[in-house]
Short mmCIF file of C-alpha atoms and ligand atoms in Angstrom, two decimals:
data_model
loop_
_atom_site.label_atom_id
_atom_site.label_comp_id
_atom_site.label_asym_id
_atom_site.label_seq_id
_atom_site.Cartn_x
_atom_site.Cartn_y
_atom_site.Cartn_z
CA MET A 973 43.09 8.94 -34.28
CA SER A 974 43.43 12.09 -31.87
CA THR A 975 46.03 12.44 -29.61
CA THR A 976 44.78 13.82 -26.11
CA PRO A 977 43.31 10.97 -24.41
CA VAL A 978 39.69 11.98 -22.88
CA LYS A 979 40.26 11.36 -18.94
CA VAL A 980 37.49 9.50 -17.58
CA ALA A 981 36.94 8.88 -13.69
CA VAL A 982 34.82 6.23 -12.70
CA THR A 983 34.11 5.33 -8.56
CA GLY A 984 32.98 1.78 -7.53
CA ALA A 985 35.35 0.73 -10.42
CA ALA A 986 35.69 -2.58 -8.58
CA GLY A 987 32.11 -3.41 -8.07
CA GLN A 988 29.55 -5.18 -10.15
CA ILE A 989 28.87 -2.12 -12.50
CA GLY A 990 32.43 -1.08 -13.08
CA TYR A 991 33.12 -4.88 -14.17
CA SER A 992 30.90 -3.88 -17.36
CA LEU A 993 31.68 -0.37 -17.67
CA LEU A 994 34.98 -0.18 -17.75
CA PHE A 995 35.52 -2.59 -20.72
CA ARG A 996 33.02 -0.56 -22.52
CA ILE A 997 34.60 2.39 -22.20
CA ALA A 998 37.73 1.14 -22.92
CA SER A 999 36.77 -0.68 -25.91
CA GLY A 1000 35.54 2.81 -27.47
CA ALA A 1001 31.80 2.59 -26.86
CA LEU A 1002 31.66 6.25 -24.91
CA PHE A 1003 33.57 8.42 -27.61
CA GLY A 1004 34.01 6.24 -30.81
CA LYS A 1005 37.14 4.34 -32.00
CA ASP A 1006 38.93 7.76 -32.72
CA THR A 1007 39.35 8.94 -29.25
CA PRO A 1008 41.67 7.55 -26.80
CA VAL A 1009 40.63 7.12 -23.28
CA GLU A 1010 42.10 7.50 -19.85
CA LEU A 1011 40.37 5.60 -17.25
CA ARG A 1012 41.07 7.09 -13.52
CA LEU A 1013 39.77 4.28 -10.91
CA LEU A 1014 38.47 5.10 -7.53
CA GLU A 1015 37.89 2.24 -4.92
CA ILE A 1016 38.02 2.22 -1.25
CA THR A 1017 41.31 0.71 0.02
CA PRO A 1018 40.38 -2.83 0.94
CA ALA A 1019 38.74 -3.10 -2.91
CA LEU A 1020 42.14 -1.86 -4.48
CA LYS A 1021 43.48 -5.52 -4.87
CA ALA A 1022 40.34 -6.73 -6.61
CA LEU A 1023 40.77 -3.43 -8.65
CA GLU A 1024 44.09 -4.30 -9.89
CA GLY A 1025 43.03 -7.48 -11.06
CA VAL A 1026 40.41 -5.69 -13.22
CA VAL A 1027 42.97 -3.68 -14.74
CA MET A 1028 45.20 -6.98 -15.20
CA GLU A 1029 42.27 -8.04 -17.71
CA LEU A 1030 41.77 -4.33 -19.23
CA ASP A 1031 45.28 -4.80 -20.15
CA ASP A 1032 44.59 -8.05 -21.38
CA CYS A 1033 42.49 -6.88 -23.95
CA ALA A 1034 44.51 -4.65 -25.64
CA PHE A 1035 42.00 -1.87 -26.39
CA PRO A 1036 43.50 0.43 -29.09
CA THR A 1037 41.34 2.97 -27.54
CA LEU A 1038 42.83 3.08 -24.04
CA ALA A 1039 45.40 5.02 -23.69
CA GLY A 1040 46.43 4.62 -19.75
CA VAL A 1041 44.78 3.61 -16.53
CA GLU A 1042 45.53 5.10 -12.99
CA ILE A 1043 43.85 3.67 -9.51
CA GLY A 1044 44.03 5.04 -6.41
CA ASP A 1045 41.64 5.20 -3.00
CA ASP A 1046 41.98 9.31 -2.54
CA PRO A 1047 39.47 11.24 -4.95
CA ASN A 1048 42.05 14.57 -4.76
CA VAL A 1049 44.39 12.34 -6.67
CA VAL A 1050 42.35 9.90 -9.12
CA PHE A 1051 39.93 13.06 -10.06
CA ALA A 1052 42.81 15.18 -11.05
CA GLY A 1053 42.21 16.40 -14.74
CA ALA A 1054 39.48 14.62 -15.22
CA ASN A 1055 36.98 15.40 -17.86
CA HIS A 1056 34.00 12.96 -16.89
CA ALA A 1057 33.43 11.50 -13.99
CA LEU A 1058 31.01 8.51 -13.69
CA LEU A 1059 30.06 8.45 -9.91
CA VAL A 1060 28.96 4.70 -9.79
CA GLY A 1061 30.52 3.79 -6.18
CA ALA A 1062 27.86 2.95 -3.65
CA ARG A 1063 25.89 0.24 -1.69
CA PRO A 1064 23.33 -1.24 -3.73
CA ARG A 1065 20.11 -1.98 -2.16
CA GLY A 1066 18.78 -5.42 -1.25
CA PRO A 1067 15.75 -7.32 -1.33
CA GLY A 1068 12.74 -5.51 0.31
CA MET A 1069 14.93 -2.23 0.36
CA GLU A 1070 13.64 1.08 -1.55
CA ARG A 1071 16.77 3.33 -3.07
CA GLY A 1072 15.98 5.90 -0.74
CA ASP A 1073 16.84 3.90 2.28
CA LEU A 1074 20.40 4.15 1.31
CA LEU A 1075 20.32 7.51 1.35
CA GLU A 1076 22.19 7.53 4.88
CA ALA A 1077 24.64 4.90 3.93
CA ASN A 1078 25.50 6.46 0.78
CA GLY A 1079 25.00 10.11 1.01
CA GLY A 1080 28.52 10.35 2.91
CA ILE A 1081 30.46 9.42 -0.22
CA PHE A 1082 29.35 12.08 -2.33
CA ALA A 1083 30.13 15.28 -0.07
CA PRO A 1084 33.67 14.52 -0.31
CA GLN A 1085 33.75 13.36 -3.74
CA GLY A 1086 31.98 16.91 -4.94
CA LYS A 1087 34.42 18.76 -2.91
CA ALA A 1088 37.45 16.60 -4.74
CA LEU A 1089 35.97 17.49 -8.03
CA ASN A 1090 35.74 21.25 -7.09
CA GLU A 1091 39.60 21.08 -6.38
CA VAL A 1092 40.90 19.31 -9.11
CA ALA A 1093 38.95 17.88 -12.02
CA ALA A 1094 38.99 19.45 -15.68
CA ASP A 1095 37.23 22.92 -16.17
CA ASP A 1096 35.30 21.14 -18.43
CA ILE A 1097 34.05 18.21 -16.11
CA LYS A 1098 30.67 16.63 -16.44
CA VAL A 1099 29.44 14.60 -13.49
CA THR A 1100 27.25 11.69 -13.70
CA VAL A 1101 25.78 9.99 -10.91
CA THR A 1102 24.56 6.12 -11.08
CA GLY A 1103 25.46 5.12 -7.28
CA ASN A 1104 21.61 5.44 -5.68
CA PRO A 1105 19.56 7.24 -4.66
CA ALA A 1106 21.18 8.79 -7.94
CA ASN A 1107 19.08 12.23 -7.65
CA THR A 1108 19.56 13.07 -4.25
CA ASN A 1109 23.76 11.96 -4.44
CA ALA A 1110 24.23 14.14 -7.32
CA LEU A 1111 22.49 17.13 -5.77
CA ILE A 1112 24.63 16.47 -2.69
CA ALA A 1113 28.22 16.07 -5.17
CA MET A 1114 26.89 19.41 -6.85
CA SER A 1115 26.27 21.43 -3.61
CA ASN A 1116 29.79 20.48 -2.49
CA ALA A 1117 31.41 21.57 -5.76
CA PRO A 1118 30.45 25.50 -5.89
CA ASP A 1119 33.25 26.35 -8.38
CA ILE A 1120 31.48 23.85 -10.98
CA PRO A 1121 28.68 25.14 -13.05
CA GLN A 1122 25.45 23.16 -11.67
CA GLU A 1123 24.39 22.10 -15.29
CA ARG A 1124 27.38 19.87 -15.08
CA PHE A 1125 25.83 17.48 -12.58
CA SER A 1126 23.21 14.86 -13.42
CA ALA A 1127 21.99 11.81 -12.35
CA LEU A 1128 20.73 8.34 -14.46
CA THR A 1129 17.53 7.88 -15.21
CA ARG A 1130 18.37 6.29 -18.55
CA LEU A 1131 18.19 2.95 -17.36
CA ASP A 1132 14.33 3.51 -16.77
CA HIS A 1133 14.10 5.36 -20.05
CA ASN A 1134 15.54 2.10 -22.13
CA ARG A 1135 13.28 -0.12 -19.76
CA ALA A 1136 10.41 1.93 -20.98
CA ILE A 1137 11.38 1.87 -24.42
CA SER A 1138 11.91 -2.03 -24.32
CA GLN A 1139 8.57 -2.36 -22.78
CA LEU A 1140 6.28 -0.57 -25.20
CA SER A 1141 8.48 -2.25 -27.81
CA THR A 1142 6.98 -5.66 -26.61
CA LYS A 1143 3.67 -4.49 -26.22
CA LEU A 1144 3.21 -2.99 -29.60
CA ASP A 1145 5.64 -5.71 -31.43
CA VAL A 1146 7.84 -3.04 -32.89
CA PRO A 1147 11.32 -2.58 -32.89
CA VAL A 1148 12.77 -0.25 -30.44
CA THR A 1149 14.02 2.07 -33.35
CA GLU A 1150 10.59 2.88 -34.00
CA ILE A 1151 10.05 4.49 -30.66
CA ARG A 1152 11.25 8.03 -30.04
CA LYS A 1153 10.68 10.77 -27.22
CA MET A 1154 10.05 8.70 -24.14
CA THR A 1155 10.05 10.26 -21.20
CA ILE A 1156 10.92 9.72 -17.64
CA TRP A 1157 10.05 12.54 -15.02
CA GLY A 1158 10.97 13.05 -11.64
CA ASN A 1159 13.40 10.40 -9.22
CA HIS A 1160 14.80 7.36 -10.11
CA SER A 1161 12.89 5.58 -7.58
CA ALA A 1162 9.46 3.69 -7.62
CA THR A 1163 7.75 7.22 -7.95
CA GLN A 1164 9.09 7.96 -11.06
CA TYR A 1165 6.69 8.68 -14.07
CA PRO A 1166 7.22 7.10 -17.44
CA ASP A 1167 5.32 9.12 -19.26
CA LEU A 1168 3.58 7.52 -22.73
CA PHE A 1169 1.84 10.61 -23.55
CA HIS A 1170 4.39 12.58 -25.40
CA ALA A 1171 6.01 9.21 -26.83
CA GLU A 1172 5.76 8.27 -30.35
CA VAL A 1173 5.67 4.88 -32.11
CA GLY A 1174 6.29 5.33 -36.18
CA GLY A 1175 5.94 9.06 -35.55
CA LYS A 1176 2.40 8.30 -34.00
CA ASN A 1177 1.43 9.32 -30.37
CA ALA A 1178 2.66 6.32 -28.14
CA ALA A 1179 -0.50 6.09 -25.62
CA GLU A 1180 -3.05 6.43 -28.52
CA ALA A 1181 -1.26 3.53 -30.26
CA VAL A 1182 -1.41 1.49 -27.39
CA GLY A 1183 -5.17 2.62 -26.39
CA ASP A 1184 -5.27 1.03 -23.43
CA GLN A 1185 -5.57 3.49 -19.97
CA ASP A 1186 -5.50 0.39 -17.72
CA TRP A 1187 -2.20 -0.85 -19.36
CA LEU A 1188 -0.41 1.86 -19.29
CA GLU A 1189 -1.44 2.96 -15.55
CA ASN A 1190 -1.51 -0.58 -13.95
CA THR A 1191 1.00 -2.61 -15.93
CA PHE A 1192 3.43 -0.43 -17.85
CA ILE A 1193 3.99 2.42 -15.03
CA PRO A 1194 4.97 -0.14 -12.23
CA THR A 1195 6.62 -2.48 -14.24
CA VAL A 1196 9.07 0.25 -15.24
CA ALA A 1197 9.14 1.53 -11.95
CA LYS A 1198 9.68 -1.52 -10.33
CA ARG A 1199 11.77 -3.32 -12.72
CA GLY A 1200 15.26 -2.77 -10.35
CA ALA A 1201 13.20 -4.38 -7.68
CA ALA A 1202 12.29 -7.43 -10.18
CA ILE A 1203 15.69 -7.83 -10.96
CA ILE A 1204 17.02 -8.23 -7.44
CA GLU A 1205 14.54 -10.32 -6.42
CA ALA A 1206 15.39 -12.49 -9.66
CA ARG A 1207 19.29 -12.40 -9.70
CA GLY A 1208 19.97 -12.04 -6.11
CA ALA A 1209 21.93 -8.58 -6.80
CA SER A 1210 21.21 -5.51 -8.31
CA SER A 1211 21.34 -4.99 -12.45
CA ALA A 1212 24.67 -4.24 -13.25
CA ALA A 1213 25.33 -4.77 -17.23
CA SER A 1214 22.03 -3.05 -18.13
CA ALA A 1215 22.92 0.08 -15.58
CA ALA A 1216 26.34 0.30 -17.16
CA SER A 1217 24.90 0.46 -20.72
CA ALA A 1218 22.72 3.01 -19.59
CA THR A 1219 25.81 4.80 -17.99
CA ILE A 1220 27.39 4.72 -21.28
CA ASP A 1221 24.44 6.24 -23.25
CA HIS A 1222 23.75 8.79 -21.07
CA ALA A 1223 27.19 10.08 -21.14
CA ARG A 1224 27.44 9.32 -24.78
CA ASP A 1225 24.45 11.76 -25.50
CA TRP A 1226 25.36 14.35 -23.19
CA THR A 1227 28.79 14.95 -24.79
CA LEU A 1228 28.13 13.92 -28.76
CA GLY A 1229 24.36 15.02 -28.66
CA THR A 1230 21.07 13.63 -29.24
CA PRO A 1231 19.78 12.68 -32.65
CA ASP A 1232 17.29 15.10 -34.39
CA GLY A 1233 13.70 14.87 -33.95
CA ASP A 1234 14.20 12.77 -30.52
CA TRP A 1235 15.16 13.10 -26.67
CA VAL A 1236 16.33 11.37 -23.96
CA SER A 1237 15.96 11.33 -20.00
CA MET A 1238 18.31 12.81 -17.94
CA ALA A 1239 18.18 13.74 -14.01
CA VAL A 1240 19.35 17.44 -14.18
CA PRO A 1241 18.98 20.40 -11.93
CA SER A 1242 15.64 21.92 -12.44
CA ASP A 1243 14.96 25.55 -13.53
CA GLY A 1244 11.55 25.55 -12.46
CA SER A 1245 10.26 24.05 -15.76
CA TYR A 1246 7.19 22.05 -15.62
CA ASP A 1247 6.82 23.59 -12.18
CA VAL A 1248 9.73 21.33 -10.71
CA PRO A 1249 11.31 23.48 -7.61
CA GLU A 1250 14.40 24.90 -8.98
CA GLY A 1251 17.71 23.04 -7.92
CA LEU A 1252 16.37 19.77 -7.33
CA ILE A 1253 17.65 17.15 -9.69
CA SER A 1254 14.91 15.60 -11.34
CA SER A 1255 14.48 13.66 -14.66
CA PHE A 1256 13.17 15.68 -17.58
CA PRO A 1257 12.93 15.27 -21.33
CA VAL A 1258 15.95 16.86 -22.52
CA THR A 1259 17.86 17.42 -26.04
CA VAL A 1260 21.72 17.78 -26.08
CA LYS A 1261 23.54 19.95 -28.59
CA ASP A 1262 27.31 20.88 -28.51
CA GLY A 1263 27.77 19.19 -25.07
CA GLN A 1264 24.81 21.28 -23.34
CA TRP A 1265 21.57 19.90 -22.34
CA SER A 1266 18.04 21.80 -22.88
CA ILE A 1267 14.97 20.77 -21.11
CA VAL A 1268 12.30 20.36 -23.67
CA GLN A 1269 9.85 23.17 -23.19
CA GLY A 1270 6.28 23.43 -24.23
CA LEU A 1271 4.96 19.76 -23.36
CA GLU A 1272 1.29 20.01 -22.71
CA ILE A 1273 0.80 18.19 -19.26
CA ASP A 1274 -2.69 16.64 -18.68
CA ASP A 1275 -3.95 16.33 -14.89
CA PHE A 1276 -3.12 12.58 -14.90
CA SER A 1277 0.73 13.19 -15.36
CA ARG A 1278 0.45 16.23 -13.59
CA GLY A 1279 -0.38 13.89 -10.38
CA LYS A 1280 2.40 11.71 -11.02
CA ILE A 1281 5.29 14.42 -11.56
CA GLU A 1282 4.19 15.97 -8.59
CA ALA A 1283 4.30 13.02 -6.61
CA THR A 1284 7.54 11.64 -7.53
CA VAL A 1285 9.02 15.59 -7.21
CA ALA A 1286 7.69 15.54 -3.37
CA GLU A 1287 9.74 12.68 -2.75
CA LEU A 1288 12.71 14.42 -4.33
CA ALA A 1289 11.95 17.61 -2.15
CA GLU A 1290 11.94 15.39 0.81
CA GLU A 1291 14.98 13.62 0.28
CA ARG A 1292 16.63 17.26 -0.33
CA GLU A 1293 15.41 17.83 3.24
CA ALA A 1294 16.64 14.81 4.70
CA VAL A 1295 20.22 15.12 3.50
CA LYS A 1296 20.15 18.84 4.73
CA GLY A 1297 18.89 17.28 8.29
CA LEU A 1298 22.13 15.01 7.65
CA GLY A 1299 24.58 17.85 7.05
CA LEU A 1300 25.29 17.03 3.56
CA ILE A 1301 24.27 19.82 1.48
N1 LIG B 1532 21.09 4.90 -11.45
C1 LIG B 1532 20.68 3.56 -11.94
O1 LIG B 1532 20.03 3.29 -12.64
C2 LIG B 1532 21.31 2.38 -11.01
C3 LIG B 1532 22.14 2.36 -9.88
N2 LIG B 1532 22.51 1.39 -9.37
C4 LIG B 1532 23.03 1.45 -8.04
O2 LIG B 1532 24.70 1.78 -8.40
C5 LIG B 1532 25.46 1.52 -6.92
C6 LIG B 1532 26.53 0.59 -7.46
O3 LIG B 1532 26.19 -0.86 -7.66
P1 LIG B 1532 27.11 -2.05 -8.03
O4 LIG B 1532 27.95 -1.87 -8.73
O5 LIG B 1532 26.15 -3.18 -8.15
O6 LIG B 1532 27.39 -2.05 -6.40
P2 LIG B 1532 28.78 -3.09 -6.24
O7 LIG B 1532 28.58 -3.34 -4.50
O8 LIG B 1532 29.08 -4.50 -6.90
O9 LIG B 1532 29.85 -2.32 -6.08
C7 LIG B 1532 29.93 -0.83 -5.37
C8 LIG B 1532 31.32 -0.59 -5.53
O10 LIG B 1532 31.58 0.99 -4.79
C9 LIG B 1532 32.47 0.97 -4.10
N3 LIG B 1532 32.61 1.86 -3.13
C10 LIG B 1532 32.09 2.07 -1.76
N4 LIG B 1532 32.07 3.36 -1.23
C11 LIG B 1532 33.02 3.61 -2.14
C12 LIG B 1532 34.08 5.09 -2.27
N5 LIG B 1532 33.55 6.02 -1.30
N6 LIG B 1532 34.58 5.42 -3.21
C13 LIG B 1532 34.75 4.64 -4.33
N7 LIG B 1532 33.92 3.55 -4.20
C14 LIG B 1532 33.56 3.06 -3.09
C15 LIG B 1532 32.73 -0.51 -3.14
O11 LIG B 1532 33.87 -1.02 -2.86
C16 LIG B 1532 32.23 -1.61 -4.46
O12 LIG B 1532 33.19 -2.20 -4.96
C17 LIG B 1532 24.49 0.89 -6.31
O13 LIG B 1532 24.25 2.15 -5.50
C18 LIG B 1532 23.44 0.66 -6.92
O14 LIG B 1532 22.13 0.67 -6.16
C19 LIG B 1532 22.68 0.03 -9.56
C20 LIG B 1532 21.57 0.09 -10.70
C21 LIG B 1532 21.18 1.06 -12.03
O1 LIG B 1533 16.77 -1.33 -8.27
C1 LIG B 1533 18.04 -0.99 -7.71
O2 LIG B 1533 18.18 -0.99 -6.47
C2 LIG B 1533 19.18 -0.92 -8.71
C3 LIG B 1533 18.68 0.29 -9.75
O3 LIG B 1533 18.70 1.53 -9.57
C4 LIG B 1533 17.86 -0.24 -10.74
O4 LIG B 1533 18.07 -1.15 -11.44
O5 LIG B 1533 17.28 0.67 -11.46
#
């Protein structure tokens, strides 16, 4: 086992997602059994007592990979030396709300956290935003951290990506391992575009394998895009274990790389690819090598896909204007 622990900061650590996420990270699910991790956990002051209880449980697991745990309510202390920051802490939506409705309540969390990361995180910091509305919260954090390269900021669309794989696997009755090159474009919201035209099933085009445009348009896309709301309706609370699992998948692949012949969906700062305005944090198909992501280039986008991508990107542009208006960027 290597001796220097990787420092992973997690915000909202006493929350629902935190309760799943911390135990997965501590058990080695993020970087493997040979890499010790130190957890640095941020909460608001009233939640620190609950967090102490979670830390007692982490202790009680005696995880060989867990090298230490620090907790606190000051991001300037908790983020010190962090190599990864998983920004989960934010209010979840309730029934009948869209994620964008959280912008006013949650946006304010991400400006001070971006500033703190800028000041005290390690030089190789990678930031993943899970708290909603994730894309625009990542934009706020990034805009408040001018000394951190922009490509170190990302938002989570991996849960949508995994949901899309699962829906397709059920439809075609194939194992998830047969499905490659799934893409979520745009915003982690109801406007997101899960794209089957570039996905593959057993090496064949997924849209052709489905052969049913009506299912693709009227069942697949809305099921994936509205899955979060369906879970809130059923569970009475937003998805937590699957969100934690997707956060692990995202941060792991960003660190260890994507397999040959496949890609993943990550919301990253646009460089103008596929006509997504530069600087918006939008989901793209990406590959990762040596810890750096690249947007997959050269995909042909037909009129149907173009319309879907434009709609979700227009929403991201509106959110950017809204947070400008709030003085957050
Ligand atoms: N991107 C995605 O795919 C998904 C995102 N989410 C989002 O993740 C967020 C967290 O969800 P849950 O864990 O279920 O919520 P939760 O309410 O159970 O936990 C949130 C925690 O964040 C803490 N918190 C609030 N402000 C904070 C701050 N300034 N600093 C540090 N901690 C702070 C709260 O005290 C609470 O413990 C929500 O915004 C939810 O909508 C949830 C599922 C999927
Ligand atoms: O839907 C929500 O509010 C929680 C979330 O982001 C998801 O499950 O995708």
